[in-house]
Amino acid sequence: MSSTINGAEPLLRAVGLSKHFPLESSLLATLRGAEAQTVKAVEAVSLDVTAGQTLAIVGESGSGKSTLGRLLLRLMQPTTGQVLYQGNNIFRMNRRELSAFRRQAQIILQDPYASLNPRMRVGRIIREPLDIYREGTVAERNKRVDALLERVGLNSAHARAYPSELSGGQRQRVGIAAALALSPEIIIADEPTSSLDVSVQAQTLNLLAELQRDFNLTYVFITHDLGVVQHFSDRVAVMYLGKIVEEAPTETLFAAPQHPYTQVLFSAIPLPDPSRRVNWDLPKGEPPSPLDPPPGCHFHPRCPKVMSNCSTIAPRLEATAPGQRVACLLYADGAN
Ligand code: SF4
């Protein structure tokens, strides 16, 4: 289990969370005379999300970070493991508990155009969660929609527009307003700015930061943009092929990354301009297929510090400093 940060009970906690996607039926596999193939998208992830803070989950495409985000919201069932929200396992919640959880935990998606119903006017999109939960009268809901539009930098005239009539940045603001409608405690933001122009990205990030301060929101920020991570998050979890390989306070991770994968990635951050992207191809070679990950440490074929035992021993995520955990044999007890 992950360590509790600063002694505070986490708002959300993942414990041994795994998600495997079967690629074929077990019947087909039996006919082939082999085990069914699976993609281990998320593997034995344990982490804590502290109330009022931002945890960034970073990783290359295919690292499992979006799958992890969906598991944290119970948008899919895990293969094994638990997610505890205020101590309650969200996968064991009854209907009433789950309904209460869904109010408190919302998602903002990467592509605001794809995530907004093109046939619904903006006002209706933002009002929908209020309608589902029967919050107040219709007039009160409409008033709340206007207030939300204003809070995200739009106005009541936008309520009558269709998503296609708005810019990308405006659409993302609508997505944010809809996520805020039920006054959630936690928002999982999956690459919320990566489809936006650079200048709009900064405005959207500023808005999210303001909202966090105003409403004491907790964020889980899924991103591949380390510039965003540095300026926005309190803690960072780095994923590689479904596993967390390093987790630490943001400042610590940028000042002294310990895992060789993190070191290579973070050494190339194009500072001080956060709008520039990191080249995620920096570690030598392509990431291996999640269908057939390398044995031992999954990173060993690309690792600049690889040792003879790295291809046979899978390192565990272990504390190396206060608040910092690393999965690398360089830091394991008895390592040379
Ligand atoms: Fe590199 Fe070995 Fe550490 Fe993996 S365990 S990151 S291969 S040194």
mmCIF file of C-alpha atoms in Angstrom, residues 6 29 47 81 107 136 142 153 158 186 202 204 262 297 301 330-332:
data_model
loop_
_atom_site.group_PDB
_atom_site.id
_atom_site.type_symbol
_atom_site.label_atom_id
_atom_site.label_comp_id
_atom_site.label_asym_id
_atom_site.label_seq_id
_atom_site.Cartn_x
_atom_site.Cartn_y
_atom_site.Cartn_z
ATOM 1 C CA ASN A 6 1.879 14.118 5.672
ATOM 2 C CA ALA A 29 -6.554 -19.776 -26.432
ATOM 3 C CA LEU A 47 -1.300 5.566 -4.666
ATOM 4 C CA GLY A 81 -7.501 -4.224 -6.390
ATOM 5 C CA ILE A 107 -14.067 13.897 -15.203
ATOM 6 C CA GLY A 136 -33.791 22.346 -7.146
ATOM 7 C CA ASN A 142 -31.087 27.432 -15.154
ATOM 8 C CA GLY A 153 -15.454 32.879 -18.312
ATOM 9 C CA HIS A 158 -23.511 30.821 -24.631
ATOM 10 C CA ILE A 186 -12.454 15.622 -6.984
ATOM 11 C CA ALA A 202 -2.465 28.599 -20.427
ATOM 12 C CA THR A 204 -7.517 26.903 -19.263
ATOM 13 C CA THR A 262 12.314 9.799 -14.984
ATOM 14 C CA CYS A 297 12.232 -4.461 -14.972
ATOM 15 C CA PRO A 301 15.925 -2.745 -22.748
ATOM 16 C CA LEU A 330 19.622 0.662 -8.049
ATOM 17 C CA TYR A 331 17.799 1.619 -4.843
ATOM 18 C CA ALA A 332 16.848 -1.842 -3.611
#
